[in-house]
């Protein structure tokens, strides 16, 4: 499924501005140079109402709806079809194949390539050429011999725009996917699947900007070195993986984010300032973790974790908060481990 990016959204806004520019421009051209009969005026009035209607809906989608909503995706994609229909009607009413509005065809092709890449550009090119030929036959009176070179060049330019535009967009899409893969690798811990230390540093600063209050939790696996020494590093890796899975399951994105801070240490950002539900969540997590059995059939073991937690104070910087919660974590370990110590 195509999902819009920030650059796609900006492009849609640009197309919206272009549409609003063409409405008064085409109206002035039509009224001054191409308004000959009452039937022409009626057809242009219908086109005008149709264009303003769908442009209004598109504008609403761009400004008021979420970019990942079905309404946004449908309106922006349908906009390509609407643009194509409006293009054919407009040039039919403003001089046929010699219409000054003919270059809109290039915008239709490029708009289609935005969603369907090279294939979309080629399909749009074919449709525009078919529509162009239909206009020549119905409005121009057919393919006159002295006009054949112009028609041929118009079609060639349409094909060139489709091919070049489609290739450029396809290449840009490929680079974007590759960039996303590399960025994901750079910000994700390969073993647990959680975001890594680098992501944590970025996220906590972003959360501070967005929220005055939230809860930071630092967690550490109890006696992890002993687990590696006794059962082997593969057993230790299995513990880390299971903790990553459990955090992902128990912590939806709407509630917070979990990170592998480093080694056997984890960080959790909870989007709340209420200590009670946060304490209950950590307690449930500890119970589910302790219910898991690790090791082999011959020798199994269970795992506990220690936690330090605090509500971010007003105007408290990220480094200060992390240092405070890290100290609380070590206090929890000093009190005997397998517990949560809250800051005051």
mmCIF file of C-alpha atoms in Angstrom:
data_model
loop_
_atom_site.group_PDB
_atom_site.id
_atom_site.type_symbol
_atom_site.label_atom_id
_atom_site.label_comp_id
_atom_site.label_asym_id
_atom_site.label_seq_id
_atom_site.Cartn_x
_atom_site.Cartn_y
_atom_site.Cartn_z
ATOM 1 C CA UNK A 1 0.000 0.000 0.000
ATOM 2 C CA UNK A 2 1.247 3.468 -0.910
ATOM 3 C CA UNK A 3 1.828 5.549 2.204
ATOM 4 C CA UNK A 4 2.437 9.269 1.853
ATOM 5 C CA UNK A 5 5.691 10.809 3.022
ATOM 6 C CA UNK A 6 6.300 14.397 3.998
ATOM 7 C CA UNK A 7 7.655 15.186 0.525
ATOM 8 C CA UNK A 8 4.544 13.634 -1.084
ATOM 9 C CA UNK A 9 2.307 15.765 1.105
ATOM 10 C CA UNK A 10 4.214 18.893 0.116
ATOM 11 C CA UNK A 11 3.864 17.882 -3.532
ATOM 12 C CA UNK A 12 0.103 17.470 -3.108
ATOM 13 C CA UNK A 13 -0.137 20.942 -1.600
ATOM 14 C CA UNK A 14 1.820 22.291 -4.581
ATOM 15 C CA UNK A 15 -0.601 20.575 -6.982
ATOM 16 C CA UNK A 16 -3.490 22.100 -5.042
ATOM 17 C CA UNK A 17 -2.030 25.582 -5.517
ATOM 18 C CA UNK A 18 -1.564 24.882 -9.222
ATOM 19 C CA UNK A 19 -5.206 23.833 -9.557
ATOM 20 C CA UNK A 20 -6.427 27.011 -7.851
ATOM 21 C CA UNK A 21 -4.202 29.021 -10.186
ATOM 22 C CA UNK A 22 -5.696 27.393 -13.276
ATOM 23 C CA UNK A 23 -9.313 28.006 -12.222
ATOM 24 C CA UNK A 24 -9.297 31.817 -12.603
ATOM 25 C CA UNK A 25 -6.758 31.652 -15.442
ATOM 26 C CA UNK A 26 -8.854 29.286 -17.541
ATOM 27 C CA UNK A 27 -12.017 31.254 -16.707
ATOM 28 C CA UNK A 28 -10.491 34.500 -17.964
ATOM 29 C CA UNK A 29 -9.174 32.830 -21.127
ATOM 30 C CA UNK A 30 -12.495 31.182 -21.842
ATOM 31 C CA UNK A 31 -14.592 34.297 -21.292
ATOM 32 C CA UNK A 32 -12.281 36.497 -23.392
ATOM 33 C CA UNK A 33 -11.331 34.221 -26.284
ATOM 34 C CA UNK A 34 -13.441 31.032 -26.407
ATOM 35 C CA UNK A 35 -16.941 31.975 -25.256
ATOM 36 C CA UNK A 36 -18.935 31.772 -28.491
ATOM 37 C CA UNK A 37 -22.199 29.985 -27.729
ATOM 38 C CA UNK A 38 -24.540 29.540 -24.812
ATOM 39 C CA UNK A 39 -23.845 25.797 -24.884
ATOM 40 C CA UNK A 40 -20.120 26.485 -24.407
ATOM 41 C CA UNK A 41 -20.926 28.652 -21.403
ATOM 42 C CA UNK A 42 -23.122 25.950 -19.863
ATOM 43 C CA UNK A 43 -20.442 23.296 -20.336
ATOM 44 C CA UNK A 44 -17.735 25.528 -18.895
ATOM 45 C CA UNK A 45 -19.963 26.416 -15.929
ATOM 46 C CA UNK A 46 -20.478 22.713 -15.207
ATOM 47 C CA UNK A 47 -16.720 22.146 -15.486
ATOM 48 C CA UNK A 48 -16.101 25.078 -13.162
ATOM 49 C CA UNK A 49 -18.503 23.719 -10.511
ATOM 50 C CA UNK A 50 -17.058 20.214 -10.863
ATOM 51 C CA UNK A 51 -13.490 21.521 -10.474
ATOM 52 C CA UNK A 52 -14.241 23.713 -7.458
ATOM 53 C CA UNK A 53 -16.135 20.842 -5.807
ATOM 54 C CA UNK A 54 -13.408 18.239 -6.062
ATOM 55 C CA UNK A 55 -10.704 20.818 -5.316
ATOM 56 C CA UNK A 56 -12.579 21.772 -2.156
ATOM 57 C CA UNK A 57 -12.724 18.132 -1.040
ATOM 58 C CA UNK A 58 -9.036 17.679 -1.850
ATOM 59 C CA UNK A 59 -8.173 20.823 0.091
ATOM 60 C CA UNK A 60 -10.115 19.487 3.076
ATOM 61 C CA UNK A 61 -8.194 16.199 2.865
ATOM 62 C CA UNK A 62 -4.862 18.024 2.714
ATOM 63 C CA UNK A 63 -5.548 20.444 5.544
ATOM 64 C CA UNK A 64 -7.898 18.610 7.902
ATOM 65 C CA UNK A 65 -7.384 14.846 7.597
ATOM 66 C CA UNK A 66 -4.463 12.712 8.687
ATOM 67 C CA UNK A 67 -2.034 11.798 5.907
ATOM 68 C CA UNK A 68 -2.412 8.086 6.708
ATOM 69 C CA UNK A 69 -6.213 8.129 6.708
ATOM 70 C CA UNK A 70 -8.161 6.344 3.973
ATOM 71 C CA UNK A 71 -9.922 9.613 3.092
ATOM 72 C CA UNK A 72 -6.608 11.362 2.464
ATOM 73 C CA UNK A 73 -5.202 8.522 0.349
ATOM 74 C CA UNK A 74 -8.373 8.146 -1.697
ATOM 75 C CA UNK A 75 -8.858 11.855 -2.352
ATOM 76 C CA UNK A 76 -5.262 12.408 -3.445
ATOM 77 C CA UNK A 77 -5.297 9.398 -5.743
ATOM 78 C CA UNK A 78 -8.721 10.195 -7.205
ATOM 79 C CA UNK A 79 -7.361 13.687 -7.807
ATOM 80 C CA UNK A 80 -5.267 12.248 -10.643
ATOM 81 C CA UNK A 81 -8.421 10.982 -12.379
ATOM 82 C CA UNK A 82 -10.231 14.267 -11.765
ATOM 83 C CA UNK A 83 -7.284 16.212 -13.166
ATOM 84 C CA UNK A 84 -7.332 14.044 -16.289
ATOM 85 C CA UNK A 85 -11.067 14.557 -16.839
ATOM 86 C CA UNK A 86 -10.811 18.299 -16.185
ATOM 87 C CA UNK A 87 -7.869 18.530 -18.592
ATOM 88 C CA UNK A 88 -9.820 16.954 -21.466
ATOM 89 C CA UNK A 89 -12.911 19.092 -20.883
ATOM 90 C CA UNK A 90 -10.861 22.247 -20.499
ATOM 91 C CA UNK A 91 -8.857 21.920 -23.704
ATOM 92 C CA UNK A 92 -12.027 20.927 -25.549
ATOM 93 C CA UNK A 93 -13.553 24.275 -24.556
ATOM 94 C CA UNK A 94 -10.430 26.383 -25.112
ATOM 95 C CA UNK A 95 -9.220 25.607 -28.603
ATOM 96 C CA UNK A 96 -8.868 21.845 -28.760
ATOM 97 C CA UNK A 97 -5.353 20.530 -29.362
ATOM 98 C CA UNK A 98 -4.099 24.110 -29.723
ATOM 99 C CA UNK A 99 -5.428 25.136 -26.320
ATOM 100 C CA UNK A 100 -3.025 27.203 -24.202
ATOM 101 C CA UNK A 101 -4.021 24.886 -21.321
ATOM 102 C CA UNK A 102 -2.529 21.859 -23.097
ATOM 103 C CA UNK A 103 0.632 21.755 -20.856
ATOM 104 C CA UNK A 104 -1.625 20.572 -18.010
ATOM 105 C CA UNK A 105 -1.169 17.151 -19.633
ATOM 106 C CA UNK A 106 2.423 17.033 -18.400
ATOM 107 C CA UNK A 107 1.273 17.729 -14.839
ATOM 108 C CA UNK A 108 -1.283 14.908 -15.037
ATOM 109 C CA UNK A 109 1.411 12.440 -16.081
ATOM 110 C CA UNK A 110 3.831 13.541 -13.362
ATOM 111 C CA UNK A 111 1.040 13.414 -10.779
ATOM 112 C CA UNK A 112 0.247 9.811 -11.719
ATOM 113 C CA UNK A 113 3.926 8.867 -11.452
ATOM 114 C CA UNK A 114 3.904 10.129 -7.855
ATOM 115 C CA UNK A 115 1.616 7.249 -6.818
ATOM 116 C CA UNK A 116 2.241 4.501 -9.342
ATOM 117 C CA UNK A 117 5.849 5.221 -10.366
ATOM 118 C CA UNK A 118 6.945 4.203 -13.880
ATOM 119 C CA UNK A 119 3.898 2.062 -14.653
ATOM 120 C CA UNK A 120 1.586 4.843 -13.536
ATOM 121 C CA UNK A 121 3.416 7.346 -15.714
ATOM 122 C CA UNK A 122 3.104 5.064 -18.749
ATOM 123 C CA UNK A 123 -0.599 4.388 -18.171
ATOM 124 C CA UNK A 124 -1.261 8.109 -17.682
ATOM 125 C CA UNK A 125 0.708 8.882 -20.855
ATOM 126 C CA UNK A 126 -1.362 6.382 -22.835
ATOM 127 C CA UNK A 127 -4.610 7.808 -21.442
ATOM 128 C CA UNK A 128 -3.575 11.406 -22.168
ATOM 129 C CA UNK A 129 -2.586 10.510 -25.750
ATOM 130 C CA UNK A 130 -5.924 8.728 -26.266
ATOM 131 C CA UNK A 131 -7.768 11.722 -24.854
ATOM 132 C CA UNK A 132 -5.714 14.071 -26.999
ATOM 133 C CA UNK A 133 -6.619 12.101 -30.126
ATOM 134 C CA UNK A 134 -10.262 12.161 -29.110
ATOM 135 C CA UNK A 135 -10.119 15.960 -28.800
ATOM 136 C CA UNK A 136 -8.470 16.218 -32.233
ATOM 137 C CA UNK A 137 -11.223 14.124 -33.786
ATOM 138 C CA UNK A 138 -14.184 15.784 -32.044
ATOM 139 C CA UNK A 139 -13.031 19.396 -31.655
ATOM 140 C CA UNK A 140 -10.352 19.983 -34.290
ATOM 141 C CA UNK A 141 -12.284 18.157 -36.999
ATOM 142 C CA UNK A 142 -9.790 15.319 -37.462
ATOM 143 C CA UNK A 143 -6.108 14.927 -38.240
ATOM 144 C CA UNK A 144 -5.502 17.478 -40.955
ATOM 145 C CA UNK A 145 -2.399 16.864 -43.036
ATOM 146 C CA UNK A 146 -0.757 20.202 -42.280
ATOM 147 C CA UNK A 147 -1.243 19.614 -38.536
ATOM 148 C CA UNK A 148 0.210 16.086 -38.424
ATOM 149 C CA UNK A 149 3.772 17.190 -37.486
ATOM 150 C CA UNK A 150 2.427 19.153 -34.502
ATOM 151 C CA UNK A 151 0.259 16.259 -33.338
ATOM 152 C CA UNK A 152 3.158 13.847 -33.710
ATOM 153 C CA UNK A 153 5.513 16.067 -31.710
ATOM 154 C CA UNK A 154 2.898 16.588 -29.001
ATOM 155 C CA UNK A 155 2.565 12.827 -28.592
ATOM 156 C CA UNK A 156 6.338 12.334 -28.623
ATOM 157 C CA UNK A 157 6.774 14.958 -25.894
ATOM 158 C CA UNK A 158 4.068 13.296 -23.821
ATOM 159 C CA UNK A 159 5.875 9.955 -24.094
ATOM 160 C CA UNK A 160 9.186 11.596 -23.195
ATOM 161 C CA UNK A 161 7.674 13.227 -20.108
ATOM 162 C CA UNK A 162 6.108 9.918 -19.068
ATOM 163 C CA UNK A 163 9.301 7.902 -19.511
ATOM 164 C CA UNK A 164 11.669 10.410 -17.923
ATOM 165 C CA UNK A 165 9.269 11.349 -15.130
ATOM 166 C CA UNK A 166 8.509 7.704 -14.383
ATOM 167 C CA UNK A 167 12.198 6.769 -14.261
ATOM 168 C CA UNK A 168 13.036 9.697 -11.976
ATOM 169 C CA UNK A 169 10.221 8.891 -9.567
ATOM 170 C CA UNK A 170 10.984 5.134 -9.615
ATOM 171 C CA UNK A 171 14.642 5.839 -8.853
ATOM 172 C CA UNK A 172 13.726 8.261 -6.080
ATOM 173 C CA UNK A 173 11.352 5.675 -4.581
ATOM 174 C CA UNK A 174 14.114 3.043 -4.609
ATOM 175 C CA UNK A 175 16.554 5.405 -2.906
ATOM 176 C CA UNK A 176 13.924 6.275 -0.309
ATOM 177 C CA UNK A 177 13.307 2.600 0.516
ATOM 178 C CA UNK A 178 17.045 1.912 0.776
ATOM 179 C CA UNK A 179 17.526 4.976 2.958
ATOM 180 C CA UNK A 180 14.704 3.828 5.225
ATOM 181 C CA UNK A 181 16.271 0.376 5.569
ATOM 182 C CA UNK A 182 19.659 1.808 6.509
ATOM 183 C CA UNK A 183 18.111 4.295 8.958
ATOM 184 C CA UNK A 184 16.125 1.502 10.561
ATOM 185 C CA UNK A 185 19.267 -0.619 10.925
ATOM 186 C CA UNK A 186 21.112 2.327 12.459
ATOM 187 C CA UNK A 187 18.372 2.930 15.042
ATOM 188 C CA UNK A 188 17.313 -0.637 15.879
ATOM 189 C CA UNK A 189 18.998 -3.128 18.160
ATOM 190 C CA UNK A 190 19.547 -6.271 16.091
ATOM 191 C CA UNK A 191 19.092 -8.698 18.986
ATOM 192 C CA UNK A 192 15.966 -7.451 20.757
ATOM 193 C CA UNK A 193 14.298 -5.621 17.871
ATOM 194 C CA UNK A 194 13.844 -2.593 20.115
ATOM 195 C CA UNK A 195 15.084 0.885 19.323
ATOM 196 C CA UNK A 196 18.712 1.358 20.375
ATOM 197 C CA UNK A 197 20.598 3.859 22.544
ATOM 198 C CA UNK A 198 20.869 6.383 19.724
ATOM 199 C CA UNK A 199 17.095 6.290 19.194
ATOM 200 C CA UNK A 200 16.554 6.725 22.922
ATOM 201 C CA UNK A 201 18.644 9.899 23.009
ATOM 202 C CA UNK A 202 16.651 11.326 20.106
ATOM 203 C CA UNK A 203 13.276 10.222 21.480
ATOM 204 C CA UNK A 204 13.697 11.548 25.008
ATOM 205 C CA UNK A 205 14.672 14.992 23.692
ATOM 206 C CA UNK A 206 11.687 14.959 21.339
ATOM 207 C CA UNK A 207 9.374 13.847 24.163
ATOM 208 C CA UNK A 208 10.623 16.675 26.385
ATOM 209 C CA UNK A 209 9.723 19.153 23.646
ATOM 210 C CA UNK A 210 6.231 17.655 23.223
ATOM 211 C CA UNK A 211 5.334 16.911 26.861
ATOM 212 C CA UNK A 212 5.974 18.717 30.139
ATOM 213 C CA UNK A 213 5.559 15.537 32.154
ATOM 214 C CA UNK A 214 6.220 11.870 31.431
ATOM 215 C CA UNK A 215 7.762 8.896 33.214
ATOM 216 C CA UNK A 216 11.223 7.533 32.509
ATOM 217 C CA UNK A 217 12.085 3.993 33.597
ATOM 218 C CA UNK A 218 15.535 2.409 33.549
ATOM 219 C CA UNK A 219 15.612 -1.386 33.899
ATOM 220 C CA UNK A 220 18.423 -3.884 34.357
ATOM 221 C CA UNK A 221 18.443 -7.689 34.219
ATOM 222 C CA UNK A 222 19.395 -9.106 37.602
ATOM 223 C CA UNK A 223 22.572 -11.220 37.713
ATOM 224 C CA UNK A 224 22.909 -11.161 33.946
ATOM 225 C CA UNK A 225 26.667 -11.782 34.034
ATOM 226 C CA UNK A 226 26.054 -14.914 36.091
ATOM 227 C CA UNK A 227 23.548 -16.103 33.474
ATOM 228 C CA UNK A 228 26.129 -15.726 30.720
ATOM 229 C CA UNK A 229 28.847 -17.371 32.793
ATOM 230 C CA UNK A 230 26.745 -20.342 33.860
ATOM 231 C CA UNK A 231 24.455 -20.978 30.894
ATOM 232 C CA UNK A 232 26.403 -19.395 28.036
ATOM 233 C CA UNK A 233 25.979 -16.303 25.910
ATOM 234 C CA UNK A 234 23.328 -17.965 23.754
ATOM 235 C CA UNK A 235 21.124 -18.262 26.829
ATOM 236 C CA UNK A 236 21.838 -14.619 27.625
ATOM 237 C CA UNK A 237 20.860 -13.630 24.093
ATOM 238 C CA UNK A 238 17.631 -15.607 24.419
ATOM 239 C CA UNK A 239 16.790 -13.660 27.581
ATOM 240 C CA UNK A 240 17.410 -10.348 25.833
ATOM 241 C CA UNK A 241 15.250 -11.379 22.870
ATOM 242 C CA UNK A 242 12.341 -12.456 25.069
ATOM 243 C CA UNK A 243 12.484 -9.218 27.048
ATOM 244 C CA UNK A 244 12.378 -7.286 23.777
ATOM 245 C CA UNK A 245 9.339 -9.271 22.620
ATOM 246 C CA UNK A 246 7.565 -8.842 25.962
ATOM 247 C CA UNK A 247 8.150 -5.086 25.981
ATOM 248 C CA UNK A 248 6.821 -4.777 22.431
ATOM 249 C CA UNK A 249 3.677 -6.741 23.361
ATOM 250 C CA UNK A 250 2.963 -4.942 26.632
ATOM 251 C CA UNK A 251 3.818 -1.406 25.528
ATOM 252 C CA UNK A 252 1.719 -0.133 22.603
ATOM 253 C CA UNK A 253 3.093 2.926 20.817
ATOM 254 C CA UNK A 254 0.274 5.019 22.274
ATOM 255 C CA UNK A 255 1.454 4.269 25.825
ATOM 256 C CA UNK A 256 5.187 4.687 25.390
ATOM 257 C CA UNK A 257 8.402 3.415 23.861
ATOM 258 C CA UNK A 258 10.991 0.862 24.952
ATOM 259 C CA UNK A 259 14.698 0.856 24.122
ATOM 260 C CA UNK A 260 17.722 -1.325 24.643
ATOM 261 C CA UNK A 261 19.906 1.183 26.430
ATOM 262 C CA UNK A 262 22.997 -0.991 26.348
ATOM 263 C CA UNK A 263 24.144 -4.447 27.493
ATOM 264 C CA UNK A 264 21.502 -5.786 29.850
ATOM 265 C CA UNK A 265 19.981 -2.360 30.517
ATOM 266 C CA UNK A 266 16.703 -1.085 29.038
ATOM 267 C CA UNK A 267 14.956 2.291 29.013
ATOM 268 C CA UNK A 268 11.210 2.907 28.884
ATOM 269 C CA UNK A 269 9.425 6.201 28.230
ATOM 270 C CA UNK A 270 5.804 6.204 29.417
ATOM 271 C CA UNK A 271 3.485 8.930 28.165
ATOM 272 C CA UNK A 272 1.833 9.567 31.520
ATOM 273 C CA UNK A 273 2.500 11.365 34.782
ATOM 274 C CA UNK A 274 0.377 8.982 36.860
ATOM 275 C CA UNK A 275 2.580 6.688 38.945
ATOM 276 C CA UNK A 276 -0.093 4.098 39.766
ATOM 277 C CA UNK A 277 -0.791 2.720 36.242
ATOM 278 C CA UNK A 278 2.925 2.857 35.487
ATOM 279 C CA UNK A 279 3.660 0.803 38.625
ATOM 280 C CA UNK A 280 0.970 -1.705 37.675
ATOM 281 C CA UNK A 281 2.418 -2.032 34.176
ATOM 282 C CA UNK A 282 5.915 -2.699 35.531
ATOM 283 C CA UNK A 283 4.525 -5.212 38.012
ATOM 284 C CA UNK A 284 2.654 -7.076 35.263
ATOM 285 C CA UNK A 285 5.781 -7.051 33.132
ATOM 286 C CA UNK A 286 7.854 -8.495 35.990
ATOM 287 C CA UNK A 287 5.304 -11.246 36.583
ATOM 288 C CA UNK A 288 5.144 -12.228 32.917
ATOM 289 C CA UNK A 289 8.934 -12.187 32.667
ATOM 290 C CA UNK A 290 9.346 -14.391 35.737
ATOM 291 C CA UNK A 291 6.811 -16.852 34.300
ATOM 292 C CA UNK A 292 9.159 -17.517 31.369
ATOM 293 C CA UNK A 293 11.621 -20.403 31.625
ATOM 294 C CA UNK A 294 15.042 -20.282 29.994
ATOM 295 C CA UNK A 295 17.860 -22.750 29.547
ATOM 296 C CA UNK A 296 17.713 -26.389 28.495
ATOM 297 C CA UNK A 297 15.496 -29.299 29.460
ATOM 298 C CA UNK A 298 18.184 -30.430 31.891
ATOM 299 C CA UNK A 299 18.626 -27.091 33.630
ATOM 300 C CA UNK A 300 16.233 -24.167 33.528
ATOM 301 C CA UNK A 301 16.267 -20.742 35.139
ATOM 302 C CA UNK A 302 14.057 -17.704 35.577
ATOM 303 C CA UNK A 303 14.834 -14.023 35.245
ATOM 304 C CA UNK A 304 14.011 -10.920 37.258
ATOM 305 C CA UNK A 305 14.713 -7.248 36.638
ATOM 306 C CA UNK A 306 15.289 -4.148 38.735
ATOM 307 C CA UNK A 307 13.735 -0.785 37.881
ATOM 308 C CA UNK A 308 14.350 2.857 38.627
ATOM 309 C CA UNK A 309 11.536 5.254 37.702
ATOM 310 C CA UNK A 310 10.713 8.927 38.011
ATOM 311 C CA UNK A 311 8.293 11.503 36.670
ATOM 312 C CA UNK A 312 10.128 14.167 34.744
ATOM 313 C CA UNK A 313 10.182 17.396 36.676
ATOM 314 C CA UNK A 314 9.383 20.727 35.088
ATOM 315 C CA UNK A 315 12.357 22.183 33.188
ATOM 316 C CA UNK A 316 14.399 19.029 33.865
ATOM 317 C CA UNK A 317 16.867 18.326 31.047
ATOM 318 C CA UNK A 318 17.289 14.883 29.488
ATOM 319 C CA UNK A 319 20.748 14.274 30.971
ATOM 320 C CA UNK A 320 19.553 15.223 34.459
ATOM 321 C CA UNK A 321 16.538 12.936 34.221
ATOM 322 C CA UNK A 322 18.546 9.973 32.925
ATOM 323 C CA UNK A 323 21.176 10.408 35.654
ATOM 324 C CA UNK A 324 18.483 10.570 38.328
ATOM 325 C CA UNK A 325 16.636 7.471 37.117
ATOM 326 C CA UNK A 326 19.889 5.560 36.629
ATOM 327 C CA UNK A 327 20.759 6.279 40.272
ATOM 328 C CA UNK A 328 17.319 4.982 41.301
ATOM 329 C CA UNK A 329 17.989 1.795 39.329
ATOM 330 C CA UNK A 330 21.211 1.178 41.229
ATOM 331 C CA UNK A 331 19.333 1.883 44.442
ATOM 332 C CA UNK A 332 16.871 -0.858 43.491
ATOM 333 C CA UNK A 333 19.735 -3.271 42.898
ATOM 334 C CA UNK A 334 21.294 -2.261 46.193
ATOM 335 C CA UNK A 335 18.041 -3.017 48.031
ATOM 336 C CA UNK A 336 18.070 -6.605 46.842
ATOM 337 C CA UNK A 337 16.984 -6.405 43.168
ATOM 338 C CA UNK A 338 13.663 -7.499 41.602
ATOM 339 C CA UNK A 339 11.884 -4.300 42.590
ATOM 340 C CA UNK A 340 10.937 -0.790 41.447
ATOM 341 C CA UNK A 341 12.343 2.281 43.162
ATOM 342 C CA UNK A 342 10.515 5.517 42.437
ATOM 343 C CA UNK A 343 12.086 8.941 42.652
ATOM 344 C CA UNK A 344 10.631 11.671 44.780
#
